[in-house]
PDB file of C-alpha atoms in Angstrom:
ATOM      1  CA  MET A   1       0.052  -0.053   0.010  1.00 90.00           C
ATOM      2  CA  LYS A   2       1.244   3.546  -0.854  1.00 93.00           C
ATOM      3  CA  VAL A   3       0.541   6.488   1.419  1.00 95.00           C
ATOM      4  CA  ARG A   4       1.162   9.902  -0.050  1.00 96.00           C
ATOM      5  CA  ILE A   5       2.080  12.523   2.470  1.00 96.00           C
ATOM      6  CA  GLY A   6       1.837  16.298   2.557  1.00 97.00           C
ATOM      7  CA  LEU A   7       4.567  17.901   4.709  1.00 97.00           C
ATOM      8  CA  ILE A   8       4.183  21.360   6.362  1.00 96.00           C
ATOM      9  CA  GLY A   9       7.455  23.014   7.100  1.00 94.00           C
ATOM     10  CA  CYS A  10      10.832  22.154   5.692  1.00 94.00           C
ATOM     11  CA  GLY A  11      13.252  23.623   8.049  1.00 90.00           C
ATOM     12  CA  VAL A  12      15.658  21.582  10.186  1.00 87.00           C
ATOM     13  CA  VAL A  13      12.867  19.127  11.366  1.00 87.00           C
ATOM     14  CA  GLY A  14      11.068  18.944   8.005  1.00 91.00           C
ATOM     15  CA  THR A  15      14.241  18.422   6.011  1.00 92.00           C
ATOM     16  CA  GLY A  16      15.171  15.714   8.469  1.00 90.00           C
ATOM     17  CA  ILE A  17      11.838  13.949   7.820  1.00 91.00           C
ATOM     18  CA  VAL A  18      12.506  14.077   4.096  1.00 94.00           C
ATOM     19  CA  HIS A  19      15.920  12.581   4.630  1.00 93.00           C
ATOM     20  CA  LEU A  20      14.815   9.902   7.033  1.00 92.00           C
ATOM     21  CA  LEU A  21      12.049   8.724   4.703  1.00 92.00           C
ATOM     22  CA  ALA A  22      14.591   8.671   1.791  1.00 93.00           C
ATOM     23  CA  GLN A  23      17.010   6.655   3.937  1.00 93.00           C
ATOM     24  CA  ASN A  24      14.518   4.290   5.586  1.00 93.00           C
ATOM     25  CA  GLY A  25      11.621   4.180   3.170  1.00 92.00           C
ATOM     26  CA  GLU A  26      12.352   0.786   1.818  1.00 94.00           C
ATOM     27  CA  ARG A  27      12.873  -0.691   5.223  1.00 93.00           C
ATOM     28  CA  ILE A  28       9.534   0.814   6.460  1.00 91.00           C
ATOM     29  CA  ALA A  29       7.782  -0.685   3.377  1.00 93.00           C
ATOM     30  CA  GLN A  30       9.259  -4.181   4.021  1.00 93.00           C
ATOM     31  CA  ARG A  31       8.577  -4.097   7.746  1.00 93.00           C
ATOM     32  CA  ASP A  32       5.124  -2.527   7.744  1.00 91.00           C
ATOM     33  CA  GLY A  33       3.860  -3.111   4.148  1.00 93.00           C
ATOM     34  CA  VAL A  34       3.379   0.651   3.677  1.00 93.00           C
ATOM     35  CA  GLU A  35       5.247   2.729   1.112  1.00 95.00           C
ATOM     36  CA  LEU A  36       5.486   6.317   2.275  1.00 95.00           C
ATOM     37  CA  GLU A  37       5.882   9.025  -0.357  1.00 96.00           C
ATOM     38  CA  ILE A  38       6.154  12.809   0.251  1.00 96.00           C
ATOM     39  CA  ALA A  39       3.827  14.269  -2.421  1.00 97.00           C
ATOM     40  CA  LYS A  40       3.917  18.025  -1.495  1.00 98.00           C
ATOM     41  CA  ILE A  41       5.821  20.173   0.964  1.00 97.00           C
ATOM     42  CA  LEU A  42       4.247  23.437   2.157  1.00 97.00           C
ATOM     43  CA  VAL A  43       6.718  26.168   3.079  1.00 96.00           C
ATOM     44  CA  GLY A  44       6.750  29.868   3.696  1.00 93.00           C
ATOM     45  CA  ASN A  45       9.495  30.608   1.083  1.00 94.00           C
ATOM     46  CA  LYS A  46       9.495  28.100  -1.824  1.00 91.00           C
ATOM     47  CA  ASP A  47      12.548  29.738  -3.407  1.00 92.00           C
ATOM     48  CA  LYS A  48      14.857  28.953  -0.467  1.00 92.00           C
ATOM     49  CA  PRO A  49      17.254  26.069  -1.308  1.00 91.00           C
ATOM     50  CA  ARG A  50      16.843  22.893   0.689  1.00 92.00           C
ATOM     51  CA  LYS A  51      19.605  20.362   0.411  1.00 91.00           C
ATOM     52  CA  GLY A  52      18.291  16.955  -0.457  1.00 91.00           C
ATOM     53  CA  VAL A  53      14.733  18.171  -1.034  1.00 95.00           C
ATOM     54  CA  ASP A  54      13.142  17.970  -4.550  1.00 95.00           C
ATOM     55  CA  PRO A  55      12.117  21.550  -5.463  1.00 95.00           C
ATOM     56  CA  ALA A  56       9.257  20.177  -7.557  1.00 95.00           C
ATOM     57  CA  LEU A  57       7.504  19.056  -4.333  1.00 96.00           C
ATOM     58  CA  VAL A  58       7.752  22.438  -2.723  1.00 97.00           C
ATOM     59  CA  THR A  59       4.773  24.858  -2.650  1.00 97.00           C
ATOM     60  CA  ASP A  60       3.791  27.959  -0.691  1.00 97.00           C
ATOM     61  CA  ARG A  61      -0.022  27.269  -1.247  1.00 97.00           C
ATOM     62  CA  LEU A  62      -1.957  25.249   1.392  1.00 97.00           C
ATOM     63  CA  GLU A  63      -4.617  24.517  -1.307  1.00 97.00           C
ATOM     64  CA  ASP A  64      -1.977  22.299  -3.102  1.00 97.00           C
ATOM     65  CA  LEU A  65      -2.088  19.843  -0.125  1.00 96.00           C
ATOM     66  CA  LEU A  66      -5.808  20.231   0.472  1.00 96.00           C
ATOM     67  CA  GLU A  67      -6.913  19.739  -3.113  1.00 96.00           C
ATOM     68  CA  ASP A  68      -4.664  16.730  -3.866  1.00 96.00           C
ATOM     69  CA  GLU A  69      -6.940  13.866  -3.172  1.00 95.00           C
ATOM     70  CA  SER A  70      -4.037  11.425  -3.307  1.00 96.00           C
ATOM     71  CA  ILE A  71      -2.594  12.997  -0.123  1.00 97.00           C
ATOM     72  CA  SER A  72      -4.260  11.170   2.855  1.00 96.00           C
ATOM     73  CA  MET A  73      -1.878  12.258   5.547  1.00 96.00           C
ATOM     74  CA  VAL A  74      -0.184  15.522   6.568  1.00 96.00           C
ATOM     75  CA  LEU A  75       2.872  15.773   8.778  1.00 93.00           C
ATOM     76  CA  GLU A  76       3.496  19.156  10.426  1.00 93.00           C
ATOM     77  CA  ALA A  77       6.988  20.112  11.145  1.00 90.00           C
ATOM     78  CA  MET A  78       6.463  23.890  11.346  1.00 88.00           C
ATOM     79  CA  GLY A  79       5.734  24.756  14.968  1.00 82.00           C
ATOM     80  CA  GLY A  80       3.858  27.775  16.418  1.00 86.00           C
ATOM     81  CA  VAL A  81       0.203  28.569  16.532  1.00 90.00           C
ATOM     82  CA  ASP A  82       0.035  31.037  13.599  1.00 91.00           C
ATOM     83  CA  PRO A  83      -0.590  29.831  10.934  1.00 92.00           C
ATOM     84  CA  GLY A  84      -0.242  26.285  12.420  1.00 91.00           C
ATOM     85  CA  LEU A  85      -3.819  26.208  13.791  1.00 94.00           C
ATOM     86  CA  SER A  86      -5.486  27.302  10.609  1.00 95.00           C
ATOM     87  CA  TYR A  87      -3.491  24.796   8.476  1.00 96.00           C
ATOM     88  CA  ALA A  88      -4.173  21.896  10.870  1.00 95.00           C
ATOM     89  CA  GLN A  89      -7.847  22.694  10.993  1.00 96.00           C
ATOM     90  CA  ALA A  90      -8.072  22.945   7.189  1.00 96.00           C
ATOM     91  CA  CYS A  91      -6.349  19.695   6.748  1.00 96.00           C
ATOM     92  CA  LEU A  92      -8.362  17.803   9.281  1.00 96.00           C
ATOM     93  CA  ARG A  93     -11.608  19.166   7.938  1.00 94.00           C
ATOM     94  CA  ALA A  94     -10.494  18.228   4.411  1.00 95.00           C
ATOM     95  CA  GLY A  95     -10.270  14.544   5.556  1.00 96.00           C
ATOM     96  CA  LYS A  96      -6.484  14.436   5.883  1.00 96.00           C
ATOM     97  CA  HIS A  97      -4.984  12.499   8.858  1.00 95.00           C
ATOM     98  CA  TYR A  98      -2.729  14.936  10.678  1.00 94.00           C
ATOM     99  CA  ILE A  99       0.479  14.281  12.642  1.00 89.00           C
ATOM    100  CA  THR A 100       2.107  16.921  14.589  1.00 88.00           C
ATOM    101  CA  ALA A 101       5.054  17.399  17.034  1.00 82.00           C
ATOM    102  CA  ASN A 102       3.911  21.095  17.660  1.00 83.00           C
ATOM    103  CA  LYS A 103       3.658  21.396  21.564  1.00 81.00           C
ATOM    104  CA  GLU A 104       2.319  24.833  21.615  1.00 85.00           C
ATOM    105  CA  LEU A 105      -0.444  24.083  19.131  1.00 87.00           C
ATOM    106  CA  MET A 106      -1.595  21.005  20.976  1.00 83.00           C
ATOM    107  CA  ALA A 107      -1.418  22.662  24.410  1.00 82.00           C
ATOM    108  CA  LYS A 108      -3.440  25.773  23.393  1.00 89.00           C
ATOM    109  CA  HIS A 109      -5.857  24.279  20.877  1.00 91.00           C
ATOM    110  CA  TRP A 110      -6.434  20.582  21.641  1.00 86.00           C
ATOM    111  CA  GLU A 111     -10.214  20.820  21.826  1.00 91.00           C
ATOM    112  CA  GLU A 112     -10.609  22.713  18.564  1.00 93.00           C
ATOM    113  CA  LEU A 113      -8.260  20.315  16.699  1.00 93.00           C
ATOM    114  CA  ASN A 114      -9.868  17.238  18.216  1.00 91.00           C
ATOM    115  CA  ALA A 115     -13.298  18.701  16.970  1.00 94.00           C
ATOM    116  CA  ALA A 116     -11.940  19.210  13.501  1.00 94.00           C
ATOM    117  CA  ALA A 117     -10.499  15.725  13.341  1.00 94.00           C
ATOM    118  CA  ARG A 118     -13.974  14.299  14.346  1.00 93.00           C
ATOM    119  CA  GLU A 119     -15.591  16.608  11.782  1.00 93.00           C
ATOM    120  CA  GLY A 120     -13.196  15.268   9.043  1.00 93.00           C
ATOM    121  CA  ASN A 121     -13.453  11.677  10.257  1.00 95.00           C
ATOM    122  CA  VAL A 122      -9.744  11.484  10.551  1.00 95.00           C
ATOM    123  CA  THR A 123      -7.030  10.877  13.153  1.00 90.00           C
ATOM    124  CA  LEU A 124      -5.137  13.648  14.896  1.00 89.00           C
ATOM    125  CA  SER A 125      -1.788  12.157  16.063  1.00 82.00           C
ATOM    126  CA  PHE A 126       0.371  14.192  18.423  1.00 70.00           C
ATOM    127  CA  GLU A 127       2.559  11.756  20.222  1.00 64.00           C
ATOM    128  CA  ALA A 128       5.720  13.480  19.044  1.00 57.00           C
ATOM    129  CA  SER A 129       4.567  16.647  20.862  1.00 55.00           C
ATOM    130  CA  VAL A 130       4.528  14.870  24.170  1.00 56.00           C
ATOM    131  CA  ALA A 131       7.438  14.004  26.444  1.00 50.00           C
ATOM    132  CA  GLY A 132      10.181  14.163  23.829  1.00 52.00           C
ATOM    133  CA  ALA A 133       8.209  11.697  21.696  1.00 50.00           C
ATOM    134  CA  VAL A 134       8.184   9.007  24.409  1.00 51.00           C
ATOM    135  CA  PRO A 135       5.242   6.812  23.500  1.00 54.00           C
ATOM    136  CA  VAL A 136       3.185   7.854  26.465  1.00 54.00           C
ATOM    137  CA  ILE A 137      -0.023   8.753  24.568  1.00 56.00           C
ATOM    138  CA  ARG A 138      -0.226   5.289  22.992  1.00 58.00           C
ATOM    139  CA  MET A 139       0.337   3.766  26.471  1.00 53.00           C
ATOM    140  CA  LEU A 140      -2.310   5.979  28.106  1.00 55.00           C
ATOM    141  CA  THR A 141      -4.886   5.283  25.361  1.00 57.00           C
ATOM    142  CA  GLY A 142      -4.087   1.635  25.102  1.00 58.00           C
ATOM    143  CA  SER A 143      -2.764  -0.610  27.849  1.00 55.00           C
ATOM    144  CA  LEU A 144      -3.534   1.809  30.649  1.00 54.00           C
ATOM    145  CA  ARG A 145      -7.065   2.659  29.492  1.00 52.00           C
ATOM    146  CA  PRO A 146      -8.833   0.476  32.051  1.00 61.00           C
ATOM    147  CA  ASN A 147      -7.268   2.742  34.718  1.00 63.00           C
ATOM    148  CA  ASN A 148      -9.562   5.711  33.849  1.00 66.00           C
ATOM    149  CA  ILE A 149      -6.654   8.263  33.619  1.00 65.00           C
ATOM    150  CA  THR A 150      -8.285  11.692  32.695  1.00 67.00           C
ATOM    151  CA  SER A 151      -5.200  13.975  32.508  1.00 66.00           C
ATOM    152  CA  VAL A 152      -1.468  14.187  32.779  1.00 61.00           C
ATOM    153  CA  MET A 153       0.393  17.394  33.078  1.00 60.00           C
ATOM    154  CA  GLY A 154       4.038  18.370  32.919  1.00 58.00           C
ATOM    155  CA  ILE A 155       6.661  20.088  30.874  1.00 54.00           C
ATOM    156  CA  ILE A 156       9.440  18.169  29.174  1.00 59.00           C
ATOM    157  CA  ASN A 157      11.058  20.163  26.385  1.00 66.00           C
ATOM    158  CA  GLY A 158      14.026  20.027  24.018  1.00 69.00           C
ATOM    159  CA  THR A 159      16.005  22.575  26.118  1.00 76.00           C
ATOM    160  CA  THR A 160      15.744  20.581  29.196  1.00 77.00           C
ATOM    161  CA  ASN A 161      16.639  17.391  27.329  1.00 74.00           C
ATOM    162  CA  TYR A 162      19.699  19.148  25.865  1.00 80.00           C
ATOM    163  CA  ILE A 163      20.945  20.571  29.104  1.00 84.00           C
ATOM    164  CA  LEU A 164      20.584  17.302  31.031  1.00 82.00           C
ATOM    165  CA  SER A 165      22.253  15.379  28.215  1.00 82.00           C
ATOM    166  CA  GLN A 166      25.157  17.772  28.161  1.00 87.00           C
ATOM    167  CA  MET A 167      25.542  17.546  31.861  1.00 88.00           C
ATOM    168  CA  ASP A 168      25.268  13.667  31.942  1.00 85.00           C
ATOM    169  CA  GLN A 169      27.229  12.732  28.826  1.00 89.00           C
ATOM    170  CA  PHE A 170      29.972  15.392  28.857  1.00 92.00           C
ATOM    171  CA  GLY A 171      30.101  16.526  32.517  1.00 93.00           C
ATOM    172  CA  THR A 172      29.198  20.096  31.487  1.00 92.00           C
ATOM    173  CA  GLY A 173      28.077  22.336  34.303  1.00 92.00           C
ATOM    174  CA  TYR A 174      24.515  23.691  34.340  1.00 90.00           C
ATOM    175  CA  LYS A 175      25.508  27.264  33.449  1.00 91.00           C
ATOM    176  CA  ALA A 176      27.684  26.282  30.529  1.00 92.00           C
ATOM    177  CA  ALA A 177      25.086  23.835  29.210  1.00 88.00           C
ATOM    178  CA  LEU A 178      22.396  26.555  29.434  1.00 86.00           C
ATOM    179  CA  ALA A 179      24.620  29.018  27.664  1.00 87.00           C
TER     180      ALA A 179
END
């Protein structure tokens, strides 16, 4: 089975996604029986060069993702609420499954996005936005479901992870790691 993907954002994270799919696509297809193909990439500046990214896939029009019926899934690697919220809502309402690592968007607009996903009859996946992508959401909605957990709160962010890693792996002091 082939899944054509729309990608929103092609900075460091988005370009990393493109490279990882290029490197691991065949292995994913063999392991999971799904061939993942990036069909379109939405960016703010389509003229900016992006190493290892096919410029023919790059667009600055959200409509190019929304109107392409072959795109069933959208990955967001943009971050921020504006225009992230409007992009996410449009994709979900258009019937595109949506995957995001956008912590701020999920924290501030969970209810609206969840409603848009229900309206579009699609999945809103956000595990990568939680706890440094530790698979906690799958655990809470799957194996721990009988425990009736209604909420979990906390902050684990990239800066904290970086500082703690520098301190642990290299013996860097807190002030130096923070700087």
